[in-house]
mmCIF file with all atom_site columns, N, CA and C in Angstrom:
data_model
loop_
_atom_site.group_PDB
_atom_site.id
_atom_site.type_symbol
_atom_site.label_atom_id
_atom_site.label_alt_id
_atom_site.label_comp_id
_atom_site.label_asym_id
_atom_site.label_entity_id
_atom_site.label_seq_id
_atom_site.pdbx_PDB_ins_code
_atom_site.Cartn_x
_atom_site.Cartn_y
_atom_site.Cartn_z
_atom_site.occupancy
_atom_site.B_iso_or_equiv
_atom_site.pdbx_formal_charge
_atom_site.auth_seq_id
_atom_site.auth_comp_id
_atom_site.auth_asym_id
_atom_site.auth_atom_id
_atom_site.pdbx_PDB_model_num
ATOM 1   N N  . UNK A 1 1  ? -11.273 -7.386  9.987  1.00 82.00 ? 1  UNK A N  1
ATOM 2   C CA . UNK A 1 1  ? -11.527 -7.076  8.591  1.00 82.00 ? 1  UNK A CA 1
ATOM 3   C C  . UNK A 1 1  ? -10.884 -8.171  7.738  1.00 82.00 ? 1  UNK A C  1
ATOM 4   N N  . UNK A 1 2  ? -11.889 -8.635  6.896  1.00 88.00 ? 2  UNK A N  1
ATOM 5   C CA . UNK A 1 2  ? -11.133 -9.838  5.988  1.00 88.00 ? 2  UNK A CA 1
ATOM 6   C C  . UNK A 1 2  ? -10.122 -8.762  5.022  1.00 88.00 ? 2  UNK A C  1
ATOM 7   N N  . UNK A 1 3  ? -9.350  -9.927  4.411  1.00 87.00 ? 3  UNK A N  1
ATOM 8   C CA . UNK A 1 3  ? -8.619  -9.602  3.353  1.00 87.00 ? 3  UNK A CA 1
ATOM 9   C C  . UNK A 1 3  ? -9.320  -8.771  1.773  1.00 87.00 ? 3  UNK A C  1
ATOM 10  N N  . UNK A 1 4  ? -10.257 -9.280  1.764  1.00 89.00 ? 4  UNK A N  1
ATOM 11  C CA . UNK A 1 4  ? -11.167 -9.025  0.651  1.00 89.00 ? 4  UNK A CA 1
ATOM 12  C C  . UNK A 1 4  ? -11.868 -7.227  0.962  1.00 89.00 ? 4  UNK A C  1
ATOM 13  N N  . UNK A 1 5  ? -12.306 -6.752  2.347  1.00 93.00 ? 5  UNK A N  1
ATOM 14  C CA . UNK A 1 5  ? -12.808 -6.032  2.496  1.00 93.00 ? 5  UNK A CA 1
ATOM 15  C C  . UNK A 1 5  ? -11.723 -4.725  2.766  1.00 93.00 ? 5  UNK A C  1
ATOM 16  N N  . UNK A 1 6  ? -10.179 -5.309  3.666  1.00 92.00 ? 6  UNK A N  1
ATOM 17  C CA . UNK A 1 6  ? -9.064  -4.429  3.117  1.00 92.00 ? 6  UNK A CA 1
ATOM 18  C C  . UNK A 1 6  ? -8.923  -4.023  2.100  1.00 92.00 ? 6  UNK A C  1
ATOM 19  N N  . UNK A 1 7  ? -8.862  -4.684  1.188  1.00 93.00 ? 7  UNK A N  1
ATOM 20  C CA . UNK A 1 7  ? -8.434  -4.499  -0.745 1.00 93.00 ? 7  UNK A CA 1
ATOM 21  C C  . UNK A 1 7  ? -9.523  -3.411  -1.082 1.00 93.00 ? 7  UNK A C  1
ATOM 22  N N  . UNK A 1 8  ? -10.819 -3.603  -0.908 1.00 96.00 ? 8  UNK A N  1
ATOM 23  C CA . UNK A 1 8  ? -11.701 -2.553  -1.276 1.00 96.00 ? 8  UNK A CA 1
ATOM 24  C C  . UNK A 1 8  ? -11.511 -1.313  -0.555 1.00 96.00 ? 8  UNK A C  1
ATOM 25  N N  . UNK A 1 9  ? -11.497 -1.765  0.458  1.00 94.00 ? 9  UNK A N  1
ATOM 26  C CA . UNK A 1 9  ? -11.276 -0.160  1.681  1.00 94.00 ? 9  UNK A CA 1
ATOM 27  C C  . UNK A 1 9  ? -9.790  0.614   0.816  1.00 94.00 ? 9  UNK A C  1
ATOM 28  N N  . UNK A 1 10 ? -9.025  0.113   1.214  1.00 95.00 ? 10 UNK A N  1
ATOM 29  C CA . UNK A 1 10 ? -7.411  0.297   0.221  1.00 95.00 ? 10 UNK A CA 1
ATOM 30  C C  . UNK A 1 10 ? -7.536  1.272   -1.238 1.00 95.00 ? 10 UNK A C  1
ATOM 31  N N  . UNK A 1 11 ? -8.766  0.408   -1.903 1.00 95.00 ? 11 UNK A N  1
ATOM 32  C CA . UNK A 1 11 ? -8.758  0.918   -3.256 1.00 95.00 ? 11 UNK A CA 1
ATOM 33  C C  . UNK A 1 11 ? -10.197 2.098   -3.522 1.00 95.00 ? 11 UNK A C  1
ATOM 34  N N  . UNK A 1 12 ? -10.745 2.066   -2.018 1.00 96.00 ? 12 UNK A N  1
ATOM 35  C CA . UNK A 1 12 ? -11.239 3.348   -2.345 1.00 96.00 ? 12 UNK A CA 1
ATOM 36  C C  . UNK A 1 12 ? -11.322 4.309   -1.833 1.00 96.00 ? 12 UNK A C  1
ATOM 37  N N  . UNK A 1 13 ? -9.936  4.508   -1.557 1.00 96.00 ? 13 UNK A N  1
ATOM 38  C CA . UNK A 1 13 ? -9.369  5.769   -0.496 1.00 96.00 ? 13 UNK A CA 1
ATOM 39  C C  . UNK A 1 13 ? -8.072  5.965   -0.928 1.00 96.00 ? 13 UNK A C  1
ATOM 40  N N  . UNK A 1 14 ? -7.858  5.456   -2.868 1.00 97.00 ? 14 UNK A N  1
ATOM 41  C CA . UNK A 1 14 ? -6.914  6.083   -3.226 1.00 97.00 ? 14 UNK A CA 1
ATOM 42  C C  . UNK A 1 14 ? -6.875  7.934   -3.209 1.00 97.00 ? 14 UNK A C  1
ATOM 43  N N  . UNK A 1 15 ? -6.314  8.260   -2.851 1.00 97.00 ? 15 UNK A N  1
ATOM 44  C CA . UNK A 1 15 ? -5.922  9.828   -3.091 1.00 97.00 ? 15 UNK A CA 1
ATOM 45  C C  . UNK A 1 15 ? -6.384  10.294  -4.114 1.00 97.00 ? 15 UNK A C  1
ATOM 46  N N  . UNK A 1 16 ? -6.855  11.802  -3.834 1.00 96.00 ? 16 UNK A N  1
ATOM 47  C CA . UNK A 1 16 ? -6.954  12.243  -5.331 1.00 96.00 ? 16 UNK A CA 1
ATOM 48  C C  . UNK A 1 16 ? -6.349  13.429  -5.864 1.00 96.00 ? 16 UNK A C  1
ATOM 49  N N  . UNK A 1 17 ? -6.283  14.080  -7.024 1.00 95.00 ? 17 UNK A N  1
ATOM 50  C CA . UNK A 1 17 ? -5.184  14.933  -7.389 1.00 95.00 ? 17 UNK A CA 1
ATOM 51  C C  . UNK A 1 17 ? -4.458  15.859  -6.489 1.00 95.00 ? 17 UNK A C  1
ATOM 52  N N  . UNK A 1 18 ? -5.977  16.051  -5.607 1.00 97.00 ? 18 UNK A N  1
ATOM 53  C CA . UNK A 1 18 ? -5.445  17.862  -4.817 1.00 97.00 ? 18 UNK A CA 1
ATOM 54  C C  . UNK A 1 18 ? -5.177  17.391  -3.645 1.00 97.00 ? 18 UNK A C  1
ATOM 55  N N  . UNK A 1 19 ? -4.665  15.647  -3.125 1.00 97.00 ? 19 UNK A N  1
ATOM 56  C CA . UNK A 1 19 ? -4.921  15.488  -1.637 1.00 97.00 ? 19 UNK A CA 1
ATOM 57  C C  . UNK A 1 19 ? -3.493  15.543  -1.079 1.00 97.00 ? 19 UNK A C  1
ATOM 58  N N  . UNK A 1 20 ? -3.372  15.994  0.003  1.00 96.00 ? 20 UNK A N  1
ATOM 59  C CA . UNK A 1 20 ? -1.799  16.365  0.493  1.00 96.00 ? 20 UNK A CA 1
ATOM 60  C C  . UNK A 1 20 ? -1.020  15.408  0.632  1.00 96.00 ? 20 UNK A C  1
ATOM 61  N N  . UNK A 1 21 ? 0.373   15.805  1.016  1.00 96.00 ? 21 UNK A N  1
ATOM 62  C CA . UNK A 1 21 ? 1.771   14.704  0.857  1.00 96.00 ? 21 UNK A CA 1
ATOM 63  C C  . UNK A 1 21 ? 1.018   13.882  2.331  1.00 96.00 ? 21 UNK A C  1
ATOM 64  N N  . UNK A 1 22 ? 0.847   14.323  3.108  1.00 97.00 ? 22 UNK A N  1
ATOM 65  C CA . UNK A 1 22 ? 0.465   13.330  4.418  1.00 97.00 ? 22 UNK A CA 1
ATOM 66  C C  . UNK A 1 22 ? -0.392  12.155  4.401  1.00 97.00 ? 22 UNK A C  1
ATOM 67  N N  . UNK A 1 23 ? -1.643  12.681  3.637  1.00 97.00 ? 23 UNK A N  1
ATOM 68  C CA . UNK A 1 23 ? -2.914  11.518  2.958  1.00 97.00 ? 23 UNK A CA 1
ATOM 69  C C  . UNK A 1 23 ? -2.262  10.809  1.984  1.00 97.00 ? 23 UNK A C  1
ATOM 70  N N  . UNK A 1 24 ? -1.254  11.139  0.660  1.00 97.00 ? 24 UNK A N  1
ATOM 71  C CA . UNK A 1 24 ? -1.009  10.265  -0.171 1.00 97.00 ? 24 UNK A CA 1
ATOM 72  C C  . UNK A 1 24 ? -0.207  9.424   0.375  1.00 97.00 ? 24 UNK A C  1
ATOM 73  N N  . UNK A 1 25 ? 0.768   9.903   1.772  1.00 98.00 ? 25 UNK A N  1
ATOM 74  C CA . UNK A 1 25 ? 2.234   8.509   2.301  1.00 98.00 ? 25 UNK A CA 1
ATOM 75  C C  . UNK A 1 25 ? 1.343   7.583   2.766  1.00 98.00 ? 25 UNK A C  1
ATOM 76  N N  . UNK A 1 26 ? -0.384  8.264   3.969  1.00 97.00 ? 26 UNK A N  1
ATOM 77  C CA . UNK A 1 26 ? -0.653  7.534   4.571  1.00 97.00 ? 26 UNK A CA 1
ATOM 78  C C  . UNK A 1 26 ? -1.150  6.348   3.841  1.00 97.00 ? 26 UNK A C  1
ATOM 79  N N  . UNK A 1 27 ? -1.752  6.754   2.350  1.00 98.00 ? 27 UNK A N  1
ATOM 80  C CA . UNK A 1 27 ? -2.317  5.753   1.454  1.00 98.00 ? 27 UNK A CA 1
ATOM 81  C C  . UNK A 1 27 ? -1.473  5.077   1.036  1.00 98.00 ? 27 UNK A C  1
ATOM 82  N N  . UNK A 1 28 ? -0.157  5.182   0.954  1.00 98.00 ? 28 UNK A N  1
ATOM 83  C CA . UNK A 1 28 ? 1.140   4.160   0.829  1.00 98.00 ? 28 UNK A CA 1
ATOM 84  C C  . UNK A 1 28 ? 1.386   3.090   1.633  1.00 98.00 ? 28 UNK A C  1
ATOM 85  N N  . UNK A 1 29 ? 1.323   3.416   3.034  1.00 97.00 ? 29 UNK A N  1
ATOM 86  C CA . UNK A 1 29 ? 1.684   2.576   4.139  1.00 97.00 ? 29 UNK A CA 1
ATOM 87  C C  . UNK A 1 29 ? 0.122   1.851   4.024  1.00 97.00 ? 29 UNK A C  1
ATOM 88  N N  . UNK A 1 30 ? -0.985  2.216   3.898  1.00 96.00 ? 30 UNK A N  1
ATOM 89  C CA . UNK A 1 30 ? -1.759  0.919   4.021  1.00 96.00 ? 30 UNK A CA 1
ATOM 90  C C  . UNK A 1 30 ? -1.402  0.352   2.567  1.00 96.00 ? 30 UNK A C  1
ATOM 91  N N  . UNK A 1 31 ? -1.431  0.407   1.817  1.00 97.00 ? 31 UNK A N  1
ATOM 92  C CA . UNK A 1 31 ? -1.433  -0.452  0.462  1.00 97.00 ? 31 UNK A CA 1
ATOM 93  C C  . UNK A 1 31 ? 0.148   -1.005  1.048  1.00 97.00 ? 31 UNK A C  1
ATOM 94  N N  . UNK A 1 32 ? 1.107   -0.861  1.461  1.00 97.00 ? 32 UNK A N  1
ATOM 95  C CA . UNK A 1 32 ? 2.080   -1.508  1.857  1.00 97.00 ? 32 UNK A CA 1
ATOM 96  C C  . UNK A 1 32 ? 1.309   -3.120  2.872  1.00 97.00 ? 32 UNK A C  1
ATOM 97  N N  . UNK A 1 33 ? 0.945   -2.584  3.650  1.00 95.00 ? 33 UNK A N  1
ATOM 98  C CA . UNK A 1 33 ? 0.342   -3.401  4.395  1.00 95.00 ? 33 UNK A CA 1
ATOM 99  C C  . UNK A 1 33 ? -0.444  -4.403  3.974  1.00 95.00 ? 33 UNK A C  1
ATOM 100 N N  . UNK A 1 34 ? -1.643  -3.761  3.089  1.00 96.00 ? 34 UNK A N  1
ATOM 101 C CA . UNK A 1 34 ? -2.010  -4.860  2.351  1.00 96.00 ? 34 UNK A CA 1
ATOM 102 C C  . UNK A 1 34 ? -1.639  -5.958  1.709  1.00 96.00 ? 34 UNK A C  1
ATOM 103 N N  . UNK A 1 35 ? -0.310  -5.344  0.638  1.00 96.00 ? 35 UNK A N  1
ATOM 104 C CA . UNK A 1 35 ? 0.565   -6.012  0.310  1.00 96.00 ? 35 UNK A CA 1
ATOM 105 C C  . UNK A 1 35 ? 1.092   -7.695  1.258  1.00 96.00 ? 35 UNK A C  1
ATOM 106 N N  . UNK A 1 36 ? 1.536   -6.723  2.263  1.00 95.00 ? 36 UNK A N  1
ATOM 107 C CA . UNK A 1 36 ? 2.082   -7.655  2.868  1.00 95.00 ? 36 UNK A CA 1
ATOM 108 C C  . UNK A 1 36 ? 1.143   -8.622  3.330  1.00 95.00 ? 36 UNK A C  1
ATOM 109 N N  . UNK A 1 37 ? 0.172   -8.536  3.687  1.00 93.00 ? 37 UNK A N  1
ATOM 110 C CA . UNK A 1 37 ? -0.822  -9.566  4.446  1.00 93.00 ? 37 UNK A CA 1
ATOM 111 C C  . UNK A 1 37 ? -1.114  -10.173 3.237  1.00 93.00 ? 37 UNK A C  1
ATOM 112 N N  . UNK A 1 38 ? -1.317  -9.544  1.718  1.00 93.00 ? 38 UNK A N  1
ATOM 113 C CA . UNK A 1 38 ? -1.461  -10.548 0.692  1.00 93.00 ? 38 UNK A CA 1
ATOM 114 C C  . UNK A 1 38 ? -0.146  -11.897 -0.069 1.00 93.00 ? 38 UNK A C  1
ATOM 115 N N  . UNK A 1 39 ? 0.734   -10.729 0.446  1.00 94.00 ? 39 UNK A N  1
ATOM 116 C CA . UNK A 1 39 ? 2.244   -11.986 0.517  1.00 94.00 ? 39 UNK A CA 1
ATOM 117 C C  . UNK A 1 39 ? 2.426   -13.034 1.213  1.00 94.00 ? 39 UNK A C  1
ATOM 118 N N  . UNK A 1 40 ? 1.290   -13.202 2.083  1.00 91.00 ? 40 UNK A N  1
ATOM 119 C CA . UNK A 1 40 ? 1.716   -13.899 3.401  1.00 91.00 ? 40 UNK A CA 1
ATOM 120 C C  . UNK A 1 40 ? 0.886   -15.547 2.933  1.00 91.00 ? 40 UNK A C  1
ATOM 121 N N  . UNK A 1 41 ? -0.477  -14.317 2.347  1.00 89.00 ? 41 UNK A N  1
ATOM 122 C CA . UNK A 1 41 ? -1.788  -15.963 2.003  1.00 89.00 ? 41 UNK A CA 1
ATOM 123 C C  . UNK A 1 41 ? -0.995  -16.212 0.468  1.00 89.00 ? 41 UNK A C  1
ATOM 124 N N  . UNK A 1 42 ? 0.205   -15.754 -0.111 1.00 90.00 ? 42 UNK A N  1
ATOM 125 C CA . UNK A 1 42 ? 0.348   -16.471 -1.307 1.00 90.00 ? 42 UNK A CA 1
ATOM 126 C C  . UNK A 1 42 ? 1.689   -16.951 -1.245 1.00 90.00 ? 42 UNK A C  1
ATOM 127 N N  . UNK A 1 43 ? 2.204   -17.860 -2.422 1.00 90.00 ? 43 UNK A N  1
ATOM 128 C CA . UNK A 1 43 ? 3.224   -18.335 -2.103 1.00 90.00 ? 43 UNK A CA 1
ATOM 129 C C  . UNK A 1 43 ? 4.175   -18.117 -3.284 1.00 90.00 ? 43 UNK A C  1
ATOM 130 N N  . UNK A 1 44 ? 5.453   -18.499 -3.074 1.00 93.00 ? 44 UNK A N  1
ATOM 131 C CA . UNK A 1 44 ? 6.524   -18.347 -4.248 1.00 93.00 ? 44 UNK A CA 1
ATOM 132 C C  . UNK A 1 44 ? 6.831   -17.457 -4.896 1.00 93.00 ? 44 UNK A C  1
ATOM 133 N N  . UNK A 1 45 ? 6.702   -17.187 -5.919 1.00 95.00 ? 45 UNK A N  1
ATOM 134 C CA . UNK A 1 45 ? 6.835   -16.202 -6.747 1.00 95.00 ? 45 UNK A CA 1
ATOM 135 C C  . UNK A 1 45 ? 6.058   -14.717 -6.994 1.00 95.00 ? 45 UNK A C  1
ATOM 136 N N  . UNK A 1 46 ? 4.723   -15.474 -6.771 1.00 94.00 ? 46 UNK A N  1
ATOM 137 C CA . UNK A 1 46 ? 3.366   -14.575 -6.258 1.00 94.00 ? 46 UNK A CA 1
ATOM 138 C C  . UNK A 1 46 ? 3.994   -13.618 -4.834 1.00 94.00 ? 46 UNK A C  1
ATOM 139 N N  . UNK A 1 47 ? 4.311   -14.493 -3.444 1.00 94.00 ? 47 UNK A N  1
ATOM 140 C CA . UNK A 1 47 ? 4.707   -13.720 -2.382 1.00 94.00 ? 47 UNK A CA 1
ATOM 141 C C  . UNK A 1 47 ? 5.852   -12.820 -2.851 1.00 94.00 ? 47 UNK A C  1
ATOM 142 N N  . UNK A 1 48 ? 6.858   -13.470 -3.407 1.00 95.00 ? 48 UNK A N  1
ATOM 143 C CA . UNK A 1 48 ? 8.115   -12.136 -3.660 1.00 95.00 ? 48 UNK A CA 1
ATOM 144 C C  . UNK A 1 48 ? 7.302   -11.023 -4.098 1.00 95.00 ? 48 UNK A C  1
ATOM 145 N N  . UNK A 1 49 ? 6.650   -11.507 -5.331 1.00 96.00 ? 49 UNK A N  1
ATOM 146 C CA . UNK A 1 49 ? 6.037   -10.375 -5.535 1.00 96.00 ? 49 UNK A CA 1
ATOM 147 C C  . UNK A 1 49 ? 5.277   -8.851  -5.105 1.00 96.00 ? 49 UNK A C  1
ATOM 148 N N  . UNK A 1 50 ? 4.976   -9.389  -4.385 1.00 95.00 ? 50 UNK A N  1
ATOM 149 C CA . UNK A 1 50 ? 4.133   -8.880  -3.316 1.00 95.00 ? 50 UNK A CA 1
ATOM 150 C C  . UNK A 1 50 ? 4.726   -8.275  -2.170 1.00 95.00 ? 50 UNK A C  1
ATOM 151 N N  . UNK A 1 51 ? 5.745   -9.039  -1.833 1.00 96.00 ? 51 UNK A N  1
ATOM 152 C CA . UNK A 1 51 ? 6.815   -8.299  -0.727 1.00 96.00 ? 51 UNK A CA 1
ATOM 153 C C  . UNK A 1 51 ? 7.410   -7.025  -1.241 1.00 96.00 ? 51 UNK A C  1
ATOM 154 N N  . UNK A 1 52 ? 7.739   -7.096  -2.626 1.00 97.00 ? 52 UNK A N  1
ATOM 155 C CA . UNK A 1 52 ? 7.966   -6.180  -3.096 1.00 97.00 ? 52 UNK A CA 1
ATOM 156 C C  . UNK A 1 52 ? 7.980   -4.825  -3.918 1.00 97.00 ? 52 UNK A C  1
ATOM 157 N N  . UNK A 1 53 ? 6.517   -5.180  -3.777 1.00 97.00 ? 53 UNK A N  1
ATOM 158 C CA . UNK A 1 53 ? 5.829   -4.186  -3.887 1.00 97.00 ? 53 UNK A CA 1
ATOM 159 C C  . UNK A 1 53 ? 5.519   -3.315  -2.610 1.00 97.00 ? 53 UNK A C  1
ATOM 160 N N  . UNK A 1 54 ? 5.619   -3.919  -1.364 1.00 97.00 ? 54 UNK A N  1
ATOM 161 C CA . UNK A 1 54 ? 5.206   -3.273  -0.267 1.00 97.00 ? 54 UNK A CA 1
ATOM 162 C C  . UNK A 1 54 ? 6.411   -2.512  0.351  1.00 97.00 ? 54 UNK A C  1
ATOM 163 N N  . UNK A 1 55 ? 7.426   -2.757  -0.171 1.00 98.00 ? 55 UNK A N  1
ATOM 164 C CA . UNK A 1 55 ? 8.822   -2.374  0.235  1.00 98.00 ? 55 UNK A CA 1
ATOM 165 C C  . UNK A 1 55 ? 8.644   -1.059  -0.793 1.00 98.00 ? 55 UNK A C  1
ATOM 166 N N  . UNK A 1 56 ? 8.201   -0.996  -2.348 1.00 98.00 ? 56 UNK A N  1
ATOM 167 C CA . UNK A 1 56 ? 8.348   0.110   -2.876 1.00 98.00 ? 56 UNK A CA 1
ATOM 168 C C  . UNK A 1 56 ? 6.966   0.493   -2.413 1.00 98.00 ? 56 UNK A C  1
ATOM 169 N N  . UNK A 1 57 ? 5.962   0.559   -1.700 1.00 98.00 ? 57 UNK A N  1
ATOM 170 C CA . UNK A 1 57 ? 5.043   1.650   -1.451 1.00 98.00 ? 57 UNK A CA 1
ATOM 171 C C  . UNK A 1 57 ? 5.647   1.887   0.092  1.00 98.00 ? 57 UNK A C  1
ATOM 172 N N  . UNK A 1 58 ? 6.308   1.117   0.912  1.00 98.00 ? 58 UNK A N  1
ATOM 173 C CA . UNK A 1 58 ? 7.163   1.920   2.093  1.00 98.00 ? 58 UNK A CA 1
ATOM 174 C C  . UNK A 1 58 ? 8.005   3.557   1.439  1.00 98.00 ? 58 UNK A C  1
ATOM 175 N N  . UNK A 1 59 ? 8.597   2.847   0.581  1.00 98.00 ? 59 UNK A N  1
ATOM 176 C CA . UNK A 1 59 ? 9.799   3.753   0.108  1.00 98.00 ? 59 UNK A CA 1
ATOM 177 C C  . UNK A 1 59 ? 9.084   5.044   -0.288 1.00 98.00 ? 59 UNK A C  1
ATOM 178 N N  . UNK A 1 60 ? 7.668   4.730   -1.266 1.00 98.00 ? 60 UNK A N  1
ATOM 179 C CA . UNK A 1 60 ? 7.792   6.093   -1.985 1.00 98.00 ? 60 UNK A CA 1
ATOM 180 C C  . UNK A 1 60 ? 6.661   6.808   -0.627 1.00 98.00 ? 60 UNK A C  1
ATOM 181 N N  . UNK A 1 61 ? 6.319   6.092   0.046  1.00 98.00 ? 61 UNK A N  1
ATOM 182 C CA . UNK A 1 61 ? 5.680   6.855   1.374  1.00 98.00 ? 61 UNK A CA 1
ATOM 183 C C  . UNK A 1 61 ? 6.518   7.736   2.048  1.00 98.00 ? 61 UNK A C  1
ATOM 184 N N  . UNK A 1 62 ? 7.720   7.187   2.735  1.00 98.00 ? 62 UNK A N  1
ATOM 185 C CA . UNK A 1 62 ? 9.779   7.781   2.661  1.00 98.00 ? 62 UNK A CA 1
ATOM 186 C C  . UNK A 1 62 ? 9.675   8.954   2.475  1.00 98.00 ? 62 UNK A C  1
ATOM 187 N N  . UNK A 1 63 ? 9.316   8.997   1.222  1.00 97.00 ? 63 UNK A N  1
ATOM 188 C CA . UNK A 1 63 ? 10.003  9.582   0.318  1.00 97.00 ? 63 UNK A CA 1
ATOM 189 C C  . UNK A 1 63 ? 9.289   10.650  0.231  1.00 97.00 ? 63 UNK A C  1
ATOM 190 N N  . UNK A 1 64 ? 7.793   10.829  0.363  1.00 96.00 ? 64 UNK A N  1
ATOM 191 C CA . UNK A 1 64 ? 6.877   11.829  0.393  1.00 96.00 ? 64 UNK A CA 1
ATOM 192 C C  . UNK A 1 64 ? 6.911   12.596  2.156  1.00 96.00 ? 64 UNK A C  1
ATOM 193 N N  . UNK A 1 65 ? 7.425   12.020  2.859  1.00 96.00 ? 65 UNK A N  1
ATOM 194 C CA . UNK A 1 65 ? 7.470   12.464  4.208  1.00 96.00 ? 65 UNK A CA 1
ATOM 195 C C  . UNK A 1 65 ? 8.699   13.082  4.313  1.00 96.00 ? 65 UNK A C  1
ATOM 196 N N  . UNK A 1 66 ? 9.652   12.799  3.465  1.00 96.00 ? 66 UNK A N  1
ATOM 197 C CA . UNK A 1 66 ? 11.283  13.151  3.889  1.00 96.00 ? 66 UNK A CA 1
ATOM 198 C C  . UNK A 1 66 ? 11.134  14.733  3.143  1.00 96.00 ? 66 UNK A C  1
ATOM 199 N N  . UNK A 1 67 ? 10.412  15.130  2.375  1.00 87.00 ? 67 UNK A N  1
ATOM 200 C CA . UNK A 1 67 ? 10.064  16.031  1.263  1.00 87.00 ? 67 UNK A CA 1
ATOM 201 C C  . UNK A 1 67 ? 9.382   17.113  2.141  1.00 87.00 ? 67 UNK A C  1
ATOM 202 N N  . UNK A 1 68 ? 8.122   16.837  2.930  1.00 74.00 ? 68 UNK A N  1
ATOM 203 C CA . UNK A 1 68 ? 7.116   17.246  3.363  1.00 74.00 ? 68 UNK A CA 1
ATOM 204 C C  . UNK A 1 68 ? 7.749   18.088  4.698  1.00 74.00 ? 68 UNK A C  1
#
């Protein structure tokens, strides 16, 4: 799967209001992922960026499982 066709898959299997703590972490950990594979093709400031965003969709994934 290219990068381009992740991002779409990713963004249209965001969760929706009524969907459970398990579907919304799992939708965390891929957008984490994404993240990261998009940190990887960019550089500098762009990659921090990006790293760190995937570190806070780890966390609030965490965070919905530690709850659950």
């Amino acid at each position: 799967m290219t990068t381009l066709e992740e991002m779409g898959t990713v963004m249209r299997a965001v969760p929706g209001p009524h969907a459970g703590v398990h579907e919304v972490a799992d939708w965390y950990t891929r957008k984490a992922h994404l993240l990261d594979r998009l940190a990887v093709d960019a550089a500098g400031v762009e990659a921090v960026r990006m790293h760190k965003q995937a570190v806070l969709a780890r966390r609030r994934a965490a965070k919905l499982l530690a709850v659950a």
